[in-house]
Amino acid sequence: FNVAGTAGTNIGKVLQVVQASDSTETDTSSATFTDIVTASITPSSTSSKILFVAHASSLYSSTPGAFGKVQIVHSSGTTTVASTAPYLGTSGASAVGVGSASISYLDSPSSTSAETYKIQFNCPYTPSGVVRINGGSAMSTITLMEIAG
């Protein structure tokens, strides 16, 4: 949606909202990040800010000592703008669900070109373990909001 206003009074208003989601259950045992959800937004002005709110659902570990990590990357996939600390999947003898992770960040891309953000996850520390996201077909989402600057 768009919020109309006169010049100089639009600052701080939400100009557009884009949301993407995915419920594909995904497992990894790799330290290489895997894309989970991708969303793009095209700012209307170089002074606009992009507020993103990302939610990674139903994180799970099947191996004692397996860790997972969730991050948000911007555009080319080379700029990490926010991440969780590695979470311990389990330290006991059985698999465990560790809940969800939410990340919010206010970005200043200074561009009117399409800006792409991705939720990614990996398993950076493991004794040959596996971590899962969207277990039980839970949904991970990313919401992008253009804020007038």
Short mmCIF file of N, CA and C in Angstrom, two decimals:
data_model
loop_
_atom_site.label_atom_id
_atom_site.label_comp_id
_atom_site.label_asym_id
_atom_site.label_seq_id
_atom_site.Cartn_x
_atom_site.Cartn_y
_atom_site.Cartn_z
N PHE A 1 0.83 -1.17 0.00
CA PHE A 1 0.00 0.00 0.00
C PHE A 1 0.87 1.23 0.00
N ASN A 2 0.29 2.36 -0.38
CA ASN A 2 1.00 3.62 -0.39
C ASN A 2 0.31 4.60 0.54
N VAL A 3 1.09 5.44 1.19
CA VAL A 3 0.56 6.50 2.04
C VAL A 3 0.91 7.81 1.35
N ALA A 4 -0.11 8.54 0.94
CA ALA A 4 0.13 9.80 0.23
C ALA A 4 0.32 10.94 1.22
N GLY A 5 1.07 11.94 0.83
CA GLY A 5 1.29 13.11 1.68
C GLY A 5 1.93 14.22 0.88
N THR A 6 2.03 15.37 1.46
CA THR A 6 2.67 16.47 0.78
C THR A 6 4.17 16.45 1.07
N ALA A 7 4.91 17.11 0.23
CA ALA A 7 6.37 17.14 0.38
C ALA A 7 6.75 17.62 1.78
N GLY A 8 7.69 16.91 2.38
CA GLY A 8 8.21 17.30 3.68
C GLY A 8 7.42 16.75 4.85
N THR A 9 6.24 16.21 4.62
CA THR A 9 5.45 15.67 5.72
C THR A 9 5.36 14.15 5.69
N ASN A 10 5.99 13.54 4.74
CA ASN A 10 5.94 12.08 4.57
C ASN A 10 6.97 11.34 5.42
N ILE A 11 7.92 12.03 6.00
CA ILE A 11 9.03 11.39 6.71
C ILE A 11 8.50 10.45 7.79
N GLY A 12 8.99 9.23 7.73
CA GLY A 12 8.62 8.23 8.72
C GLY A 12 7.40 7.41 8.35
N LYS A 13 6.73 7.76 7.28
CA LYS A 13 5.54 7.01 6.86
C LYS A 13 5.93 5.77 6.07
N VAL A 14 5.10 4.74 6.19
CA VAL A 14 5.30 3.51 5.42
C VAL A 14 4.77 3.75 4.02
N LEU A 15 5.64 3.59 3.02
CA LEU A 15 5.27 3.85 1.64
C LEU A 15 4.83 2.59 0.91
N GLN A 16 5.44 1.46 1.25
CA GLN A 16 5.05 0.19 0.65
C GLN A 16 5.50 -0.96 1.54
N VAL A 17 4.82 -2.08 1.39
CA VAL A 17 5.12 -3.27 2.18
C VAL A 17 5.17 -4.46 1.23
N VAL A 18 6.20 -5.29 1.39
CA VAL A 18 6.34 -6.53 0.62
C VAL A 18 6.57 -7.65 1.62
N GLN A 19 5.89 -8.77 1.42
CA GLN A 19 6.10 -9.92 2.31
C GLN A 19 6.26 -11.18 1.49
N ALA A 20 7.15 -12.06 1.96
CA ALA A 20 7.35 -13.36 1.33
C ALA A 20 7.44 -14.40 2.44
N SER A 21 7.04 -15.61 2.12
CA SER A 21 7.11 -16.67 3.13
C SER A 21 7.39 -18.00 2.46
N ASP A 22 7.80 -18.95 3.28
CA ASP A 22 8.06 -20.30 2.80
C ASP A 22 7.85 -21.28 3.95
N SER A 23 7.27 -22.41 3.65
CA SER A 23 7.05 -23.43 4.67
C SER A 23 7.74 -24.75 4.33
N THR A 24 8.70 -24.71 3.41
CA THR A 24 9.42 -25.92 3.04
C THR A 24 10.35 -26.35 4.17
N GLU A 25 10.16 -27.56 4.66
CA GLU A 25 11.05 -28.10 5.70
C GLU A 25 12.40 -28.36 5.06
N THR A 26 13.45 -27.76 5.62
CA THR A 26 14.78 -27.83 5.04
C THR A 26 15.79 -28.27 6.08
N ASP A 27 16.59 -29.28 5.74
CA ASP A 27 17.65 -29.78 6.61
C ASP A 27 19.01 -29.41 6.01
N THR A 28 19.98 -29.19 6.89
CA THR A 28 21.35 -29.00 6.41
C THR A 28 22.34 -29.49 7.45
N SER A 29 23.46 -29.95 6.96
CA SER A 29 24.59 -30.29 7.82
C SER A 29 25.82 -29.53 7.35
N SER A 30 25.59 -28.53 6.51
CA SER A 30 26.66 -27.79 5.87
C SER A 30 26.89 -26.44 6.54
N ALA A 31 28.16 -26.00 6.52
CA ALA A 31 28.48 -24.66 7.01
C ALA A 31 28.15 -23.60 5.96
N THR A 32 27.84 -24.02 4.72
CA THR A 32 27.43 -23.11 3.67
C THR A 32 25.98 -22.69 3.92
N PHE A 33 25.71 -21.39 3.84
CA PHE A 33 24.36 -20.91 4.09
C PHE A 33 23.40 -21.32 2.99
N THR A 34 22.18 -21.69 3.39
CA THR A 34 21.10 -22.09 2.49
C THR A 34 20.02 -21.02 2.52
N ASP A 35 19.55 -20.60 1.33
CA ASP A 35 18.47 -19.62 1.25
C ASP A 35 17.16 -20.26 1.70
N ILE A 36 16.38 -19.52 2.52
CA ILE A 36 15.09 -20.00 2.98
C ILE A 36 13.96 -19.15 2.39
N VAL A 37 14.03 -17.83 2.53
CA VAL A 37 13.02 -16.92 1.99
C VAL A 37 13.73 -15.73 1.37
N THR A 38 13.25 -15.28 0.22
CA THR A 38 13.81 -14.11 -0.47
C THR A 38 12.68 -13.13 -0.78
N ALA A 39 12.93 -11.85 -0.54
CA ALA A 39 11.96 -10.80 -0.89
C ALA A 39 12.71 -9.60 -1.44
N SER A 40 12.08 -8.90 -2.39
CA SER A 40 12.68 -7.70 -3.00
C SER A 40 11.72 -6.53 -2.90
N ILE A 41 12.31 -5.34 -2.78
CA ILE A 41 11.54 -4.11 -2.73
C ILE A 41 12.32 -3.04 -3.49
N THR A 42 11.61 -2.17 -4.19
CA THR A 42 12.26 -1.09 -4.94
C THR A 42 11.90 0.23 -4.27
N PRO A 43 12.86 0.84 -3.57
CA PRO A 43 12.58 2.13 -2.91
C PRO A 43 12.20 3.21 -3.93
N SER A 44 11.30 4.10 -3.52
CA SER A 44 10.87 5.18 -4.41
C SER A 44 11.80 6.39 -4.35
N SER A 45 12.70 6.41 -3.35
CA SER A 45 13.61 7.53 -3.17
C SER A 45 14.92 7.04 -2.56
N THR A 46 16.00 7.74 -2.87
CA THR A 46 17.28 7.37 -2.28
C THR A 46 17.33 7.69 -0.78
N SER A 47 16.41 8.51 -0.30
CA SER A 47 16.39 8.83 1.14
C SER A 47 15.55 7.85 1.95
N SER A 48 14.88 6.92 1.28
CA SER A 48 14.05 5.94 1.99
C SER A 48 14.89 4.97 2.79
N LYS A 49 14.31 4.47 3.86
CA LYS A 49 14.90 3.40 4.67
C LYS A 49 14.09 2.14 4.39
N ILE A 50 14.71 0.99 4.60
CA ILE A 50 14.00 -0.28 4.48
C ILE A 50 14.04 -0.94 5.85
N LEU A 51 12.86 -1.14 6.42
CA LEU A 51 12.74 -1.87 7.68
C LEU A 51 12.37 -3.29 7.33
N PHE A 52 13.23 -4.24 7.74
CA PHE A 52 12.83 -5.62 7.52
C PHE A 52 12.64 -6.32 8.84
N VAL A 53 11.67 -7.20 8.82
CA VAL A 53 11.37 -8.05 9.97
C VAL A 53 11.36 -9.47 9.43
N ALA A 54 12.26 -10.28 9.95
CA ALA A 54 12.37 -11.67 9.48
C ALA A 54 12.09 -12.62 10.63
N HIS A 55 11.41 -13.69 10.32
CA HIS A 55 11.08 -14.69 11.33
C HIS A 55 11.38 -16.07 10.76
N ALA A 56 12.32 -16.77 11.38
CA ALA A 56 12.68 -18.14 10.98
C ALA A 56 12.03 -19.09 11.97
N SER A 57 11.20 -19.99 11.47
CA SER A 57 10.37 -20.82 12.34
C SER A 57 10.88 -22.24 12.52
N SER A 58 10.52 -22.77 13.66
CA SER A 58 10.66 -24.18 13.97
C SER A 58 12.07 -24.71 13.70
N LEU A 59 13.04 -24.13 14.39
CA LEU A 59 14.44 -24.57 14.29
C LEU A 59 14.59 -25.84 15.12
N TYR A 60 15.36 -26.77 14.61
CA TYR A 60 15.42 -28.11 15.19
C TYR A 60 16.80 -28.70 14.94
N SER A 61 17.28 -29.49 15.88
CA SER A 61 18.54 -30.20 15.72
C SER A 61 18.31 -31.69 15.98
N SER A 62 18.90 -32.50 15.13
CA SER A 62 18.70 -33.95 15.27
C SER A 62 19.90 -34.65 15.89
N THR A 63 20.96 -33.90 16.18
CA THR A 63 22.20 -34.52 16.64
C THR A 63 22.73 -33.79 17.86
N PRO A 64 23.11 -34.52 18.91
CA PRO A 64 23.71 -33.84 20.07
C PRO A 64 24.92 -33.01 19.64
N GLY A 65 24.94 -31.75 20.08
CA GLY A 65 26.06 -30.88 19.78
C GLY A 65 25.97 -30.14 18.47
N ALA A 66 24.92 -30.40 17.65
CA ALA A 66 24.79 -29.69 16.37
C ALA A 66 24.29 -28.27 16.63
N PHE A 67 24.91 -27.30 15.98
CA PHE A 67 24.53 -25.89 16.11
C PHE A 67 23.95 -25.41 14.79
N GLY A 68 23.08 -24.42 14.85
CA GLY A 68 22.59 -23.76 13.66
C GLY A 68 22.75 -22.26 13.81
N LYS A 69 22.66 -21.54 12.69
CA LYS A 69 22.75 -20.08 12.69
C LYS A 69 21.83 -19.55 11.61
N VAL A 70 21.13 -18.43 11.91
CA VAL A 70 20.25 -17.77 10.95
C VAL A 70 20.83 -16.40 10.66
N GLN A 71 20.80 -15.97 9.38
CA GLN A 71 21.28 -14.64 9.04
C GLN A 71 20.40 -14.04 7.94
N ILE A 72 20.49 -12.71 7.82
CA ILE A 72 19.85 -11.98 6.74
C ILE A 72 20.95 -11.39 5.87
N VAL A 73 20.86 -11.63 4.57
CA VAL A 73 21.83 -11.04 3.64
C VAL A 73 21.09 -10.08 2.71
N HIS A 74 21.84 -9.11 2.21
CA HIS A 74 21.29 -8.04 1.38
C HIS A 74 21.82 -8.15 -0.05
N SER A 75 20.94 -8.02 -1.01
CA SER A 75 21.19 -7.96 -2.44
C SER A 75 22.07 -9.07 -2.97
N SER A 76 23.34 -8.84 -3.15
CA SER A 76 24.19 -9.81 -3.83
C SER A 76 24.43 -11.07 -3.02
N GLY A 77 24.04 -11.06 -1.75
CA GLY A 77 24.28 -12.23 -0.92
C GLY A 77 25.62 -12.17 -0.22
N THR A 78 26.35 -11.07 -0.41
CA THR A 78 27.66 -10.98 0.21
C THR A 78 27.67 -10.09 1.44
N THR A 79 26.58 -9.35 1.68
CA THR A 79 26.54 -8.45 2.82
C THR A 79 25.57 -8.97 3.87
N THR A 80 26.11 -9.45 4.98
CA THR A 80 25.25 -9.88 6.08
C THR A 80 24.86 -8.66 6.87
N VAL A 81 23.55 -8.41 6.97
CA VAL A 81 23.10 -7.22 7.69
C VAL A 81 22.67 -7.53 9.12
N ALA A 82 22.37 -8.79 9.41
CA ALA A 82 21.98 -9.18 10.77
C ALA A 82 22.05 -10.69 10.88
N SER A 83 22.33 -11.18 12.09
CA SER A 83 22.36 -12.62 12.29
C SER A 83 22.11 -12.97 13.75
N THR A 84 21.77 -14.23 13.97
CA THR A 84 21.66 -14.73 15.33
C THR A 84 23.02 -15.26 15.74
N ALA A 85 23.23 -15.37 17.02
CA ALA A 85 24.39 -16.12 17.49
C ALA A 85 24.12 -17.59 17.17
N PRO A 86 25.15 -18.39 16.98
CA PRO A 86 24.88 -19.81 16.78
C PRO A 86 24.08 -20.35 17.96
N TYR A 87 23.01 -21.02 17.67
CA TYR A 87 22.19 -21.58 18.74
C TYR A 87 22.52 -23.06 18.90
N LEU A 88 22.50 -23.52 20.13
CA LEU A 88 22.79 -24.92 20.42
C LEU A 88 21.55 -25.72 20.16
N GLY A 89 21.62 -26.61 19.20
CA GLY A 89 20.47 -27.44 18.91
C GLY A 89 20.16 -28.36 20.06
N THR A 90 21.16 -29.04 20.57
CA THR A 90 20.95 -29.92 21.71
C THR A 90 22.30 -30.29 22.29
N SER A 91 22.35 -30.46 23.58
CA SER A 91 23.59 -30.91 24.20
C SER A 91 23.37 -32.25 24.87
N GLY A 92 22.14 -32.77 24.77
CA GLY A 92 21.82 -34.05 25.38
C GLY A 92 21.96 -35.17 24.37
N ALA A 93 21.29 -36.26 24.66
CA ALA A 93 21.42 -37.45 23.83
C ALA A 93 20.33 -37.56 22.78
N SER A 94 19.40 -36.61 22.71
CA SER A 94 18.32 -36.74 21.75
C SER A 94 18.09 -35.43 21.00
N ALA A 95 17.30 -35.52 19.95
CA ALA A 95 16.97 -34.36 19.14
C ALA A 95 16.09 -33.41 19.94
N VAL A 96 16.14 -32.13 19.54
CA VAL A 96 15.34 -31.14 20.26
C VAL A 96 14.96 -29.99 19.34
N GLY A 97 13.75 -29.47 19.52
CA GLY A 97 13.35 -28.24 18.84
C GLY A 97 13.83 -27.06 19.66
N VAL A 98 14.36 -26.05 19.02
CA VAL A 98 14.89 -24.91 19.78
C VAL A 98 14.09 -23.64 19.54
N GLY A 99 12.91 -23.75 18.94
CA GLY A 99 12.06 -22.58 18.78
C GLY A 99 12.26 -21.85 17.48
N SER A 100 12.19 -20.54 17.55
CA SER A 100 12.24 -19.69 16.36
C SER A 100 13.22 -18.54 16.59
N ALA A 101 13.55 -17.85 15.51
CA ALA A 101 14.43 -16.69 15.61
C ALA A 101 13.80 -15.54 14.83
N SER A 102 13.77 -14.35 15.42
CA SER A 102 13.27 -13.16 14.74
C SER A 102 14.39 -12.11 14.68
N ILE A 103 14.49 -11.46 13.54
CA ILE A 103 15.53 -10.45 13.34
C ILE A 103 14.87 -9.23 12.70
N SER A 104 15.10 -8.05 13.26
CA SER A 104 14.62 -6.79 12.67
C SER A 104 15.83 -5.88 12.46
N TYR A 105 15.76 -5.08 11.39
CA TYR A 105 16.88 -4.19 11.09
C TYR A 105 16.38 -3.06 10.20
N LEU A 106 16.88 -1.85 10.42
CA LEU A 106 16.56 -0.70 9.58
C LEU A 106 17.75 -0.42 8.68
N ASP A 107 17.55 -0.63 7.38
CA ASP A 107 18.62 -0.50 6.41
C ASP A 107 18.48 0.82 5.65
N SER A 108 19.59 1.37 5.20
CA SER A 108 19.62 2.61 4.43
C SER A 108 20.33 2.35 3.11
N PRO A 109 19.62 1.81 2.11
CA PRO A 109 20.30 1.41 0.87
C PRO A 109 20.71 2.58 -0.03
N SER A 110 20.14 3.78 0.13
CA SER A 110 20.47 4.96 -0.71
C SER A 110 20.38 4.63 -2.19
N SER A 111 19.27 3.98 -2.57
CA SER A 111 19.12 3.50 -3.94
C SER A 111 17.65 3.51 -4.33
N THR A 112 17.40 3.58 -5.64
CA THR A 112 16.05 3.37 -6.16
C THR A 112 16.01 2.12 -7.03
N SER A 113 17.02 1.29 -6.89
CA SER A 113 17.04 -0.01 -7.57
C SER A 113 16.46 -1.06 -6.63
N ALA A 114 16.06 -2.18 -7.20
CA ALA A 114 15.49 -3.26 -6.39
C ALA A 114 16.49 -3.73 -5.35
N GLU A 115 16.04 -3.85 -4.12
CA GLU A 115 16.86 -4.32 -3.01
C GLU A 115 16.31 -5.68 -2.59
N THR A 116 17.18 -6.67 -2.50
CA THR A 116 16.77 -8.03 -2.18
C THR A 116 17.35 -8.45 -0.84
N TYR A 117 16.53 -9.07 -0.03
CA TYR A 117 16.94 -9.57 1.28
C TYR A 117 16.57 -11.05 1.37
N LYS A 118 17.43 -11.82 2.03
CA LYS A 118 17.21 -13.26 2.16
C LYS A 118 17.40 -13.72 3.59
N ILE A 119 16.55 -14.65 4.03
CA ILE A 119 16.80 -15.39 5.26
C ILE A 119 17.60 -16.62 4.85
N GLN A 120 18.72 -16.84 5.53
CA GLN A 120 19.54 -18.02 5.28
C GLN A 120 19.83 -18.72 6.61
N PHE A 121 20.16 -20.00 6.53
CA PHE A 121 20.62 -20.70 7.74
C PHE A 121 21.67 -21.73 7.37
N ASN A 122 22.44 -22.12 8.39
CA ASN A 122 23.48 -23.13 8.18
C ASN A 122 23.70 -23.92 9.46
N CYS A 123 24.65 -24.82 9.39
CA CYS A 123 25.04 -25.65 10.53
C CYS A 123 26.56 -25.54 10.67
N PRO A 124 27.04 -24.43 11.29
CA PRO A 124 28.48 -24.16 11.27
C PRO A 124 29.32 -25.06 12.16
N TYR A 125 28.74 -25.60 13.23
CA TYR A 125 29.51 -26.43 14.16
C TYR A 125 28.73 -27.70 14.40
N THR A 126 29.31 -28.81 14.02
CA THR A 126 28.57 -30.06 14.19
C THR A 126 29.49 -31.27 14.18
N PRO A 127 29.16 -32.27 14.97
CA PRO A 127 29.83 -33.57 14.86
C PRO A 127 29.03 -34.42 13.87
N SER A 128 28.99 -34.01 12.61
CA SER A 128 28.20 -34.63 11.54
C SER A 128 26.71 -34.65 11.87
N GLY A 129 26.21 -33.52 12.36
CA GLY A 129 24.80 -33.42 12.72
C GLY A 129 23.98 -32.71 11.66
N VAL A 130 22.70 -32.60 11.94
CA VAL A 130 21.76 -31.96 11.03
C VAL A 130 20.90 -30.98 11.81
N VAL A 131 20.69 -29.79 11.23
CA VAL A 131 19.73 -28.83 11.78
C VAL A 131 18.64 -28.62 10.74
N ARG A 132 17.46 -28.25 11.21
CA ARG A 132 16.28 -28.10 10.35
C ARG A 132 15.63 -26.76 10.62
N ILE A 133 15.02 -26.22 9.56
CA ILE A 133 14.20 -25.02 9.68
C ILE A 133 12.83 -25.34 9.07
N ASN A 134 11.79 -24.70 9.56
CA ASN A 134 10.41 -24.94 9.13
C ASN A 134 9.97 -26.37 9.41
N GLY A 135 10.43 -26.92 10.52
CA GLY A 135 10.02 -28.27 10.90
C GLY A 135 8.51 -28.36 11.02
N GLY A 136 7.95 -29.47 10.57
CA GLY A 136 6.50 -29.64 10.62
C GLY A 136 5.78 -28.66 9.71
N SER A 137 6.47 -28.18 8.67
CA SER A 137 5.93 -27.21 7.71
C SER A 137 5.52 -25.89 8.36
N ALA A 138 6.21 -25.49 9.43
CA ALA A 138 6.02 -24.15 9.99
C ALA A 138 6.46 -23.14 8.93
N MET A 139 6.06 -21.89 9.08
CA MET A 139 6.34 -20.89 8.05
C MET A 139 7.35 -19.86 8.51
N SER A 140 8.36 -19.61 7.67
CA SER A 140 9.30 -18.51 7.88
C SER A 140 8.89 -17.36 6.96
N THR A 141 9.03 -16.13 7.48
CA THR A 141 8.58 -14.97 6.70
C THR A 141 9.61 -13.85 6.74
N ILE A 142 9.56 -13.02 5.72
CA ILE A 142 10.33 -11.79 5.70
C ILE A 142 9.38 -10.69 5.22
N THR A 143 9.33 -9.59 5.98
CA THR A 143 8.50 -8.45 5.64
C THR A 143 9.41 -7.24 5.43
N LEU A 144 9.27 -6.57 4.30
CA LEU A 144 10.06 -5.40 3.96
C LEU A 144 9.13 -4.19 3.90
N MET A 145 9.51 -3.11 4.57
CA MET A 145 8.71 -1.88 4.56
C MET A 145 9.58 -0.71 4.14
N GLU A 146 9.14 0.01 3.13
CA GLU A 146 9.84 1.23 2.75
C GLU A 146 9.32 2.35 3.65
N ILE A 147 10.25 3.01 4.34
CA ILE A 147 9.93 4.10 5.24
C ILE A 147 10.45 5.40 4.61
N ALA A 148 9.58 6.38 4.47
CA ALA A 148 9.98 7.65 3.85
C ALA A 148 11.04 8.33 4.71
N GLY A 149 12.10 8.83 4.04
CA GLY A 149 13.19 9.49 4.77
C GLY A 149 13.27 10.95 4.48
#
